[in-house]
C-alpha cells in the first residue's frame, strides 16, 4: 500500500472577517473515490505500481488535501507588518485504486479488500483530525519584518502548511497499519479472516484514543434504513451525459451498478451488503466487488461528517459521487433551491424532495475551470432505503475553452426489492 498525502495552501491577503454563517475553520471531506483496475500479469500496464515480493495485487490510496488560508494584513511601515489568520478551509479527498490480476483468486480479492477497509477507516477519522490540527492556527498573529513583506508572508504560510502536514501524517499512520496488515496476513497467504487481521493491525498501530463522554445523535444514514426490514435492496446506476449536436444531451453507457441490501438492523446500527458491478470505458462488464458495510446508529454531532458545514458543503458529500466533477469547487454558502417532484421507477411513482446548489471552481488551483460552474441536484425520499432517488452533477463551461462545454453525471435508482415505495398521488 502506497499512501501519498498532498497539502496545498492558497493565501488570501486582506480578506475581511468571514461571514458568521461560514465556519472560521471549515473542513470539507469529499466522498472517497474507489476504483478497481485489472491487468494481465504477463503484460501489466505501465502505470501499474510495482509488485513487491509475493504480491499478486496492490492497492494504492492517495490522501489529498487542499487548504486555503485567509488573513488580514496591517502594514506598519515599509518594512514591518502584522498578519492575522482569520480563515482556514481544508478540503480532503481519498482516491483509491485496487489493482487486481485478470481472473483473481478469491483470497487475493479479499486481501486487497482489507487494504481498502483500512484506508476508509482512516478517512472516516480524517475530518476530525484535520480540524484539530487546523484550529490552533486560526487567529495566529504573524510579525513580518524585512524588505520584501510579501515574500516573508508567503514563507510564513509555507511554514504553517509544513506544520499541518507533518502533524497530519503523524496522526494518520496509514502506511504503518497497511504494512502490519501485510505482515499479519503474509500478503494474503495466511489463513486468517480479513476482518480479524484488519482489527489486529489497527489495534497494534492505531489504538483508539480515550474519548470524553459526548451527547450522541441519530446518524442520518442509519435513519434512512430504520423503517425497512432485512432483505430490502436498492440498485443505483450511473452514467455520463455529453453534449452532442444541436445542443442536445446524449447519454453514455452505464458506468457502474451499485447495490445495497439490508442484512441486519437494530438499536446499535445497521449492516449492509454492498456490491458493485463496474465496467470498463467501453461499457463492458468487469468482475464485481462485494463487501459488508456497518453504520453505527449514533454519532457525535460535533465531530460528525456535517459538523459546522454549510448546506452547500453537505450536498457535495451526500451519497457516493459517480464522477469527479466536484473536485476543486468552492463551498461558499449561497441560496439553495428546493422543491418537490415525482419520479417513476419501474412503475412506482415516488414523491421526492429536491435540492439544487450551484458552485464555482477555485481558479487559483484549477485555472482551466475559469468561468465554469457546477450544479448539483439531489432528489430524496424517505420511502426509499438510503433516501437517494436521483442525483445529477452538471458542469457547464464557456464554449471554446479547454474543458467540455457541458457534461453531466447522473446517479439514479434503477431497481428495488423487498419493500414497496409509498405511492405519490
GROMACS .gro file of C-alpha atoms in nm:
model
  425
    1UNK     CA    1   0.000   0.000   0.000
    2UNK     CA    2   0.137   0.334  -0.101
    3UNK     CA    3  -0.010   0.645   0.061
    4UNK     CA    4   0.052   0.992  -0.076
    5UNK     CA    5  -0.062   1.300   0.113
    6UNK     CA    6  -0.053   1.635  -0.062
    7UNK     CA    7  -0.144   1.958   0.115
    8UNK     CA    8  -0.159   2.280  -0.085
    9UNK     CA    9  -0.210   2.626   0.062
   10UNK     CA   10  -0.363   2.928  -0.108
   11UNK     CA   11  -0.306   3.265   0.056
   12UNK     CA   12  -0.578   3.528   0.051
   13UNK     CA   13  -0.443   3.860   0.174
   14UNK     CA   14  -0.652   4.146   0.304
   15UNK     CA   15  -0.977   3.950   0.324
   16UNK     CA   16  -1.222   4.081   0.584
   17UNK     CA   17  -1.352   3.854   0.854
   18UNK     CA   18  -1.562   3.571   0.718
   19UNK     CA   19  -1.939   3.589   0.737
   20UNK     CA   20  -2.094   3.448   1.051
   21UNK     CA   21  -2.276   3.177   0.850
   22UNK     CA   22  -1.944   3.036   0.725
   23UNK     CA   23  -1.726   2.844   0.972
   24UNK     CA   24  -1.396   3.010   1.057
   25UNK     CA   25  -1.227   2.672   1.021
   26UNK     CA   26  -1.408   2.469   0.757
   27UNK     CA   27  -1.327   2.108   0.674
   28UNK     CA   28  -1.485   1.964   0.359
   29UNK     CA   29  -1.448   1.589   0.320
   30UNK     CA   30  -1.525   1.474  -0.033
   31UNK     CA   31  -1.664   1.123  -0.092
   32UNK     CA   32  -1.392   0.864  -0.135
   33UNK     CA   33  -1.326   0.774  -0.499
   34UNK     CA   34  -1.288   0.396  -0.525
   35UNK     CA   35  -1.167   0.228  -0.843
   36UNK     CA   36  -1.072  -0.126  -0.940
   37UNK     CA   37  -0.839  -0.197  -1.233
   38UNK     CA   38  -0.748  -0.533  -1.380
   39UNK     CA   39  -0.425  -0.624  -1.554
   40UNK     CA   40  -0.257  -0.908  -1.739
   41UNK     CA   41   0.024  -1.028  -1.507
   42UNK     CA   42   0.235  -1.115  -1.812
   43UNK     CA   43   0.185  -0.774  -1.971
   44UNK     CA   44   0.094  -0.520  -1.700
   45UNK     CA   45   0.022  -0.158  -1.796
   46UNK     CA   46   0.298   0.095  -1.746
   47UNK     CA   47   0.105   0.287  -1.479
   48UNK     CA   48   0.051  -0.012  -1.251
   49UNK     CA   49   0.258   0.023  -0.932
   50UNK     CA   50   0.531  -0.240  -0.895
   51UNK     CA   51   0.454  -0.558  -0.703
   52UNK     CA   52   0.690  -0.644  -0.418
   53UNK     CA   53   0.787  -0.996  -0.317
   54UNK     CA   54   0.496  -1.241  -0.323
   55UNK     CA   55   0.234  -0.976  -0.404
   56UNK     CA   56  -0.018  -1.060  -0.676
   57UNK     CA   57  -0.212  -0.734  -0.644
   58UNK     CA   58  -0.167  -0.387  -0.498
   59UNK     CA   59  -0.391  -0.118  -0.352
   60UNK     CA   60  -0.291   0.248  -0.380
   61UNK     CA   61  -0.452   0.511  -0.160
   62UNK     CA   62  -0.389   0.881  -0.223
   63UNK     CA   63  -0.490   1.105   0.066
   64UNK     CA   64  -0.522   1.452  -0.090
   65UNK     CA   65  -0.589   1.782   0.081
   66UNK     CA   66  -0.624   2.137  -0.042
   67UNK     CA   67  -0.621   2.415   0.215
   68UNK     CA   68  -0.681   2.786   0.174
   69UNK     CA   69  -0.582   3.040   0.438
   70UNK     CA   70  -0.727   3.388   0.460
   71UNK     CA   71  -0.570   3.667   0.660
   72UNK     CA   72  -0.583   4.037   0.736
   73UNK     CA   73  -0.257   4.226   0.690
   74UNK     CA   74  -0.180   4.556   0.860
   75UNK     CA   75   0.130   4.727   0.721
   76UNK     CA   76   0.308   4.932   0.987
   77UNK     CA   77   0.573   5.084   0.763
   78UNK     CA   78   0.771   4.993   0.453
   79UNK     CA   79   0.948   4.704   0.624
   80UNK     CA   80   0.709   4.595   0.902
   81UNK     CA   81   0.361   4.441   0.902
   82UNK     CA   82   0.135   4.215   1.106
   83UNK     CA   83  -0.081   3.940   0.958
   84UNK     CA   84  -0.367   3.765   1.137
   85UNK     CA   85  -0.506   3.433   1.014
   86UNK     CA   86  -0.886   3.466   1.011
   87UNK     CA   87  -0.998   3.184   0.781
   88UNK     CA   88  -0.882   2.828   0.719
   89UNK     CA   89  -1.055   2.587   0.485
   90UNK     CA   90  -0.931   2.234   0.418
   91UNK     CA   91  -1.078   2.005   0.153
   92UNK     CA   92  -0.998   1.636   0.196
   93UNK     CA   93  -1.005   1.365  -0.070
   94UNK     CA   94  -0.923   0.995  -0.080
   95UNK     CA   95  -0.857   0.837  -0.420
   96UNK     CA   96  -0.810   0.463  -0.401
   97UNK     CA   97  -0.730   0.215  -0.678
   98UNK     CA   98  -0.721  -0.162  -0.632
   99UNK     CA   99  -0.507  -0.335  -0.894
  100UNK     CA  100  -0.609  -0.699  -0.945
  101UNK     CA  101  -0.482  -0.955  -1.195
  102UNK     CA  102  -0.727  -1.087  -1.452
  103UNK     CA  103  -0.941  -1.365  -1.302
  104UNK     CA  104  -0.803  -1.313  -0.950
  105UNK     CA  105  -0.829  -1.575  -0.679
  106UNK     CA  106  -1.090  -1.502  -0.414
  107UNK     CA  107  -0.824  -1.482  -0.141
  108UNK     CA  108  -0.645  -1.210  -0.340
  109UNK     CA  109  -0.964  -1.006  -0.375
  110UNK     CA  110  -1.041  -1.043  -0.004
  111UNK     CA  111  -0.687  -0.944   0.096
  112UNK     CA  112  -0.698  -0.622  -0.109
  113UNK     CA  113  -1.042  -0.555   0.037
  114UNK     CA  114  -0.870  -0.542   0.376
  115UNK     CA  115  -0.637  -0.270   0.250
  116UNK     CA  116  -0.942  -0.075   0.131
  117UNK     CA  117  -1.109  -0.109   0.471
  118UNK     CA  118  -0.800   0.026   0.646
  119UNK     CA  119  -0.779   0.332   0.419
  120UNK     CA  120  -1.150   0.404   0.463
  121UNK     CA  121  -1.116   0.364   0.841
  122UNK     CA  122  -0.851   0.635   0.846
  123UNK     CA  123  -1.050   0.854   0.609
  124UNK     CA  124  -1.357   0.835   0.834
  125UNK     CA  125  -1.147   0.998   1.107
  126UNK     CA  126  -0.965   1.241   0.876
  127UNK     CA  127  -1.210   1.528   0.919
  128UNK     CA  128  -1.179   1.542   1.296
  129UNK     CA  129  -0.801   1.511   1.278
  130UNK     CA  130  -0.769   1.787   1.018
  131UNK     CA  131  -0.990   2.016   1.227
  132UNK     CA  132  -0.792   1.959   1.545
  133UNK     CA  133  -0.471   2.037   1.359
  134UNK     CA  134  -0.600   2.343   1.174
  135UNK     CA  135  -0.788   2.516   1.457
  136UNK     CA  136  -0.480   2.615   1.665
  137UNK     CA  137  -0.353   2.815   1.365
  138UNK     CA  138  -0.671   3.022   1.347
  139UNK     CA  139  -0.624   3.367   1.498
  140UNK     CA  140  -0.245   3.347   1.491
  141UNK     CA  141  -0.065   3.678   1.451
  142UNK     CA  142   0.246   3.678   1.234
  143UNK     CA  143   0.504   3.955   1.274
  144UNK     CA  144   0.674   4.044   0.947
  145UNK     CA  145   0.996   4.241   0.924
  146UNK     CA  146   1.206   4.287   0.611
  147UNK     CA  147   1.235   4.450   0.272
  148UNK     CA  148   1.004   4.204   0.090
  149UNK     CA  149   0.695   4.170   0.307
  150UNK     CA  150   0.507   3.961   0.050
  151UNK     CA  151   0.787   3.705   0.034
  152UNK     CA  152   0.805   3.691   0.413
  153UNK     CA  153   0.430   3.638   0.435
  154UNK     CA  154   0.448   3.358   0.180
  155UNK     CA  155   0.726   3.190   0.378
  156UNK     CA  156   0.522   3.215   0.699
  157UNK     CA  157   0.225   3.050   0.530
  158UNK     CA  158   0.451   2.776   0.394
  159UNK     CA  159   0.567   2.709   0.749
  160UNK     CA  160   0.206   2.669   0.864
  161UNK     CA  161   0.145   2.427   0.579
  162UNK     CA  162   0.450   2.222   0.674
  163UNK     CA  163   0.347   2.206   1.040
  164UNK     CA  164  -0.002   2.087   0.948
  165UNK     CA  165   0.133   1.831   0.701
  166UNK     CA  166   0.380   1.681   0.948
  167UNK     CA  167   0.122   1.658   1.226
  168UNK     CA  168  -0.144   1.516   0.993
  169UNK     CA  169   0.090   1.239   0.882
  170UNK     CA  170   0.186   1.168   1.242
  171UNK     CA  171  -0.178   1.125   1.342
  172UNK     CA  172  -0.263   0.921   1.029
  173UNK     CA  173  -0.010   0.633   1.028
  174UNK     CA  174  -0.175   0.461   0.732
  175UNK     CA  175   0.146   0.313   0.594
  176UNK     CA  176   0.234   0.153   0.928
  177UNK     CA  177  -0.109  -0.009   0.956
  178UNK     CA  178  -0.102  -0.134   0.597
  179UNK     CA  179   0.245  -0.282   0.646
  180UNK     CA  180   0.137  -0.452   0.969
  181UNK     CA  181  -0.172  -0.593   0.793
  182UNK     CA  182   0.052  -0.744   0.522
  183UNK     CA  183   0.278  -0.893   0.789
  184UNK     CA  184  -0.016  -1.044   0.981
  185UNK     CA  185  -0.166  -1.198   0.668
  186UNK     CA  186   0.167  -1.282   0.500
  187UNK     CA  187   0.039  -1.086   0.199
  188UNK     CA  188  -0.283  -1.285   0.189
  189UNK     CA  189  -0.126  -1.632   0.211
  190UNK     CA  190  -0.202  -1.696   0.579
  191UNK     CA  191  -0.536  -1.848   0.681
  192UNK     CA  192  -0.684  -1.562   0.884
  193UNK     CA  193  -1.015  -1.381   0.842
  194UNK     CA  194  -0.969  -1.040   0.682
  195UNK     CA  195  -1.182  -0.852   0.943
  196UNK     CA  196  -0.973  -1.007   1.222
  197UNK     CA  197  -0.647  -0.911   1.052
  198UNK     CA  198  -0.768  -0.555   0.990
  199UNK     CA  199  -0.878  -0.519   1.353
  200UNK     CA  200  -0.545  -0.652   1.481
  201UNK     CA  201  -0.341  -0.423   1.255
  202UNK     CA  202  -0.540  -0.118   1.363
  203UNK     CA  203  -0.520  -0.210   1.731
  204UNK     CA  204  -0.142  -0.250   1.717
  205UNK     CA  205  -0.065   0.061   1.512
  206UNK     CA  206  -0.357   0.300   1.570
  207UNK     CA  207  -0.526   0.237   1.906
  208UNK     CA  208  -0.848   0.419   1.977
  209UNK     CA  209  -0.784   0.724   2.200
  210UNK     CA  210  -0.976   0.769   2.521
  211UNK     CA  211  -1.285   0.976   2.449
  212UNK     CA  212  -1.475   1.201   2.684
  213UNK     CA  213  -1.847   1.146   2.721
  214UNK     CA  214  -2.038   1.324   2.445
  215UNK     CA  215  -2.401   1.376   2.353
  216UNK     CA  216  -2.484   1.142   2.067
  217UNK     CA  217  -2.748   1.195   1.800
  218UNK     CA  218  -2.901   0.962   1.543
  219UNK     CA  219  -2.693   0.921   1.229
  220UNK     CA  220  -2.890   1.030   0.918
  221UNK     CA  221  -2.773   0.737   0.704
  222UNK     CA  222  -2.886   0.499   0.981
  223UNK     CA  223  -3.230   0.663   0.994
  224UNK     CA  224  -3.253   0.622   0.615
  225UNK     CA  225  -3.273   0.244   0.670
  226UNK     CA  226  -3.453   0.235   1.005
  227UNK     CA  227  -3.805   0.182   0.870
  228UNK     CA  228  -3.715  -0.108   0.640
  229UNK     CA  229  -3.685  -0.481   0.701
  230UNK     CA  230  -3.386  -0.704   0.629
  231UNK     CA  231  -3.384  -0.800   0.264
  232UNK     CA  232  -3.467  -0.451   0.137
  233UNK     CA  233  -3.240  -0.380  -0.159
  234UNK     CA  234  -3.175  -0.082  -0.385
  235UNK     CA  235  -2.966  -0.071  -0.702
  236UNK     CA  236  -2.818   0.252  -0.839
  237UNK     CA  237  -2.689   0.304  -1.191
  238UNK     CA  238  -2.452   0.580  -1.302
  239UNK     CA  239  -2.385   0.720  -1.647
  240UNK     CA  240  -2.232   1.023  -1.816
  241UNK     CA  241  -2.426   1.260  -2.039
  242UNK     CA  242  -2.232   1.460  -2.300
  243UNK     CA  243  -2.324   1.744  -2.530
  244UNK     CA  244  -2.384   1.640  -2.891
  245UNK     CA  245  -2.504   1.829  -3.197
  246UNK     CA  246  -2.784   2.083  -3.173
  247UNK     CA  247  -2.706   2.140  -2.805
  248UNK     CA  248  -2.862   1.804  -2.711
  249UNK     CA  249  -2.755   1.585  -2.421
  250UNK     CA  250  -2.674   1.224  -2.515
  251UNK     CA  251  -2.642   0.952  -2.252
  252UNK     CA  252  -2.341   0.725  -2.248
  253UNK     CA  253  -2.338   0.363  -2.128
  254UNK     CA  254  -2.391   0.274  -1.765
  255UNK     CA  255  -2.051   0.302  -1.597
  256UNK     CA  256  -2.139   0.131  -1.269
  257UNK     CA  257  -2.413  -0.051  -1.083
  258UNK     CA  258  -2.408  -0.029  -0.704
  259UNK     CA  259  -2.643  -0.226  -0.482
  260UNK     CA  260  -2.715  -0.201  -0.111
  261UNK     CA  261  -2.904  -0.476   0.071
  262UNK     CA  262  -3.014  -0.455   0.432
  263UNK     CA  263  -2.892  -0.754   0.634
  264UNK     CA  264  -2.937  -0.658   0.999
  265UNK     CA  265  -3.078  -0.352   1.173
  266UNK     CA  266  -3.114  -0.289   1.547
  267UNK     CA  267  -3.070  -0.012   1.802
  268UNK     CA  268  -2.692  -0.025   1.768
  269UNK     CA  269  -2.666   0.010   1.393
  270UNK     CA  270  -2.726  -0.135   1.050
  271UNK     CA  271  -2.533  -0.391   0.846
  272UNK     CA  272  -2.549  -0.360   0.469
  273UNK     CA  273  -2.418  -0.585   0.194
  274UNK     CA  274  -2.266  -0.371  -0.079
  275UNK     CA  275  -2.197  -0.496  -0.429
  276UNK     CA  276  -2.061  -0.314  -0.731
  277UNK     CA  277  -2.055  -0.415  -1.097
  278UNK     CA  278  -1.807  -0.179  -1.266
  279UNK     CA  279  -1.745  -0.154  -1.639
  280UNK     CA  280  -1.450  -0.051  -1.850
  281UNK     CA  281  -1.455   0.268  -2.056
  282UNK     CA  282  -1.636   0.085  -2.337
  283UNK     CA  283  -1.922  -0.023  -2.113
  284UNK     CA  284  -1.809  -0.386  -2.095
  285UNK     CA  285  -1.870  -0.555  -1.757
  286UNK     CA  286  -1.579  -0.630  -1.524
  287UNK     CA  287  -1.563  -0.865  -1.223
  288UNK     CA  288  -1.787  -0.743  -0.939
  289UNK     CA  289  -1.678  -0.630  -0.594
  290UNK     CA  290  -1.864  -0.718  -0.274
  291UNK     CA  291  -1.822  -0.637   0.093
  292UNK     CA  292  -2.016  -0.565   0.410
  293UNK     CA  293  -2.062  -0.216   0.549
  294UNK     CA  294  -2.166  -0.126   0.904
  295UNK     CA  295  -2.329   0.204   1.001
  296UNK     CA  296  -2.350   0.297   1.369
  297UNK     CA  297  -2.686   0.424   1.491
  298UNK     CA  298  -2.549   0.735   1.663
  299UNK     CA  299  -2.253   0.970   1.642
  300UNK     CA  300  -2.106   1.281   1.800
  301UNK     CA  301  -2.267   1.567   1.607
  302UNK     CA  302  -1.975   1.798   1.690
  303UNK     CA  303  -1.731   1.568   1.511
  304UNK     CA  304  -1.960   1.417   1.251
  305UNK     CA  305  -1.927   1.446   0.875
  306UNK     CA  306  -2.154   1.752   0.855
  307UNK     CA  307  -2.048   1.934   1.172
  308UNK     CA  308  -2.008   2.308   1.113
  309UNK     CA  309  -2.068   2.268   0.740
  310UNK     CA  310  -2.293   2.485   0.530
  311UNK     CA  311  -2.569   2.305   0.342
  312UNK     CA  312  -2.379   2.373   0.020
  313UNK     CA  313  -2.084   2.177   0.155
  314UNK     CA  314  -2.309   1.898   0.280
  315UNK     CA  315  -2.464   1.849  -0.065
  316UNK     CA  316  -2.116   1.783  -0.204
  317UNK     CA  317  -2.062   1.493   0.033
  318UNK     CA  318  -2.407   1.330   0.043
  319UNK     CA  319  -2.405   0.990  -0.128
  320UNK     CA  320  -2.124   0.847  -0.336
  321UNK     CA  321  -2.026   1.053  -0.638
  322UNK     CA  322  -2.020   0.876  -0.973
  323UNK     CA  323  -1.760   1.114  -1.117
  324UNK     CA  324  -1.503   1.371  -1.010
  325UNK     CA  325  -1.672   1.685  -1.142
  326UNK     CA  326  -1.688   1.833  -0.791
  327UNK     CA  327  -1.311   1.832  -0.737
  328UNK     CA  328  -1.188   2.189  -0.696
  329UNK     CA  329  -1.519   2.363  -0.633
  330UNK     CA  330  -1.560   2.631  -0.369
  331UNK     CA  331  -1.822   2.579  -0.100
  332UNK     CA  332  -1.909   2.942  -0.038
  333UNK     CA  333  -2.259   2.939   0.113
  334UNK     CA  334  -2.524   3.059  -0.131
  335UNK     CA  335  -2.901   3.017  -0.166
  336UNK     CA  336  -3.015   2.661  -0.234
  337UNK     CA  337  -3.322   2.599  -0.448
  338UNK     CA  338  -3.573   2.343  -0.323
  339UNK     CA  339  -3.891   2.184  -0.447
  340UNK     CA  340  -4.096   1.870  -0.486
  341UNK     CA  341  -4.113   1.625  -0.773
  342UNK     CA  342  -4.248   1.281  -0.857
  343UNK     CA  343  -4.014   1.025  -1.012
  344UNK     CA  344  -4.133   0.698  -1.160
  345UNK     CA  345  -3.917   0.389  -1.107
  346UNK     CA  346  -4.032   0.059  -1.255
  347UNK     CA  347  -4.395   0.164  -1.241
  348UNK     CA  348  -4.380   0.306  -0.887
  349UNK     CA  349  -4.439   0.680  -0.851
  350UNK     CA  350  -4.217   0.813  -0.573
  351UNK     CA  351  -4.275   1.153  -0.414
  352UNK     CA  352  -3.939   1.328  -0.367
  353UNK     CA  353  -3.796   1.650  -0.229
  354UNK     CA  354  -3.516   1.805  -0.431
  355UNK     CA  355  -3.236   2.049  -0.355
  356UNK     CA  356  -3.017   2.225  -0.609
  357UNK     CA  357  -2.691   2.411  -0.538
  358UNK     CA  358  -2.453   2.597  -0.770
  359UNK     CA  359  -2.075   2.610  -0.722
  360UNK     CA  360  -1.783   2.790  -0.880
  361UNK     CA  361  -1.432   2.648  -0.914
  362UNK     CA  362  -1.126   2.768  -0.726
  363UNK     CA  363  -0.937   2.904  -1.026
  364UNK     CA  364  -0.620   2.967  -0.826
  365UNK     CA  365  -0.584   2.588  -0.811
  366UNK     CA  366  -0.790   2.485  -1.117
  367UNK     CA  367  -0.727   2.764  -1.374
  368UNK     CA  368  -0.869   2.557  -1.662
  369UNK     CA  369  -1.211   2.578  -1.497
  370UNK     CA  370  -1.228   2.957  -1.506
  371UNK     CA  371  -1.589   3.073  -1.554
  372UNK     CA  372  -1.711   2.714  -1.521
  373UNK     CA  373  -1.986   2.625  -1.277
  374UNK     CA  374  -2.119   2.305  -1.124
  375UNK     CA  375  -2.482   2.240  -1.037
  376UNK     CA  376  -2.564   1.950  -0.805
  377UNK     CA  377  -2.928   1.846  -0.779
  378UNK     CA  378  -3.043   1.583  -0.534
  379UNK     CA  379  -3.382   1.406  -0.520
  380UNK     CA  380  -3.450   1.220  -0.193
  381UNK     CA  381  -3.740   1.032  -0.036
  382UNK     CA  382  -3.800   0.864   0.298
  383UNK     CA  383  -3.988   0.594   0.104
  384UNK     CA  384  -3.659   0.455  -0.031
  385UNK     CA  385  -3.377   0.292   0.169
  386UNK     CA  386  -3.070   0.519   0.175
  387UNK     CA  387  -3.301   0.809   0.082
  388UNK     CA  388  -3.149   0.863  -0.262
  389UNK     CA  389  -3.372   0.854  -0.570
  390UNK     CA  390  -3.167   1.056  -0.818
  391UNK     CA  391  -2.859   1.280  -0.825
  392UNK     CA  392  -2.711   1.486  -1.107
  393UNK     CA  393  -2.379   1.670  -1.119
  394UNK     CA  394  -2.367   1.903  -1.420
  395UNK     CA  395  -2.067   2.116  -1.518
  396UNK     CA  396  -2.103   2.400  -1.768
  397UNK     CA  397  -1.803   2.584  -1.917
  398UNK     CA  398  -1.772   2.861  -2.179
  399UNK     CA  399  -1.757   2.726  -2.537
  400UNK     CA  400  -1.414   2.713  -2.699
  401UNK     CA  401  -1.223   2.656  -2.376
  402UNK     CA  402  -1.006   2.368  -2.259
  403UNK     CA  403  -1.300   2.186  -2.098
  404UNK     CA  404  -1.614   2.032  -2.245
  405UNK     CA  405  -1.888   2.295  -2.268
  406UNK     CA  406  -2.133   2.074  -2.084
  407UNK     CA  407  -2.109   1.736  -1.913
  408UNK     CA  408  -2.327   1.565  -1.655
  409UNK     CA  409  -2.301   1.257  -1.434
  410UNK     CA  410  -2.631   1.101  -1.333
  411UNK     CA  411  -2.686   0.853  -1.050
  412UNK     CA  412  -3.037   0.711  -1.029
  413UNK     CA  413  -3.241   0.440  -0.859
  414UNK     CA  414  -3.259   0.165  -1.119
  415UNK     CA  415  -3.445  -0.104  -0.925
  416UNK     CA  416  -3.557  -0.207  -0.578
  417UNK     CA  417  -3.692  -0.511  -0.397
  418UNK     CA  418  -3.809  -0.614  -0.053
  419UNK     CA  419  -4.029  -0.307   0.000
  420UNK     CA  420  -4.298  -0.102  -0.171
  421UNK     CA  421  -4.236   0.274  -0.205
  422UNK     CA  422  -4.516   0.500  -0.090
  423UNK     CA  423  -4.713   0.592  -0.400
  424UNK     CA  424  -4.747   0.955  -0.499
  425UNK     CA  425  -5.087   1.090  -0.589
   0.00000   0.00000   0.00000
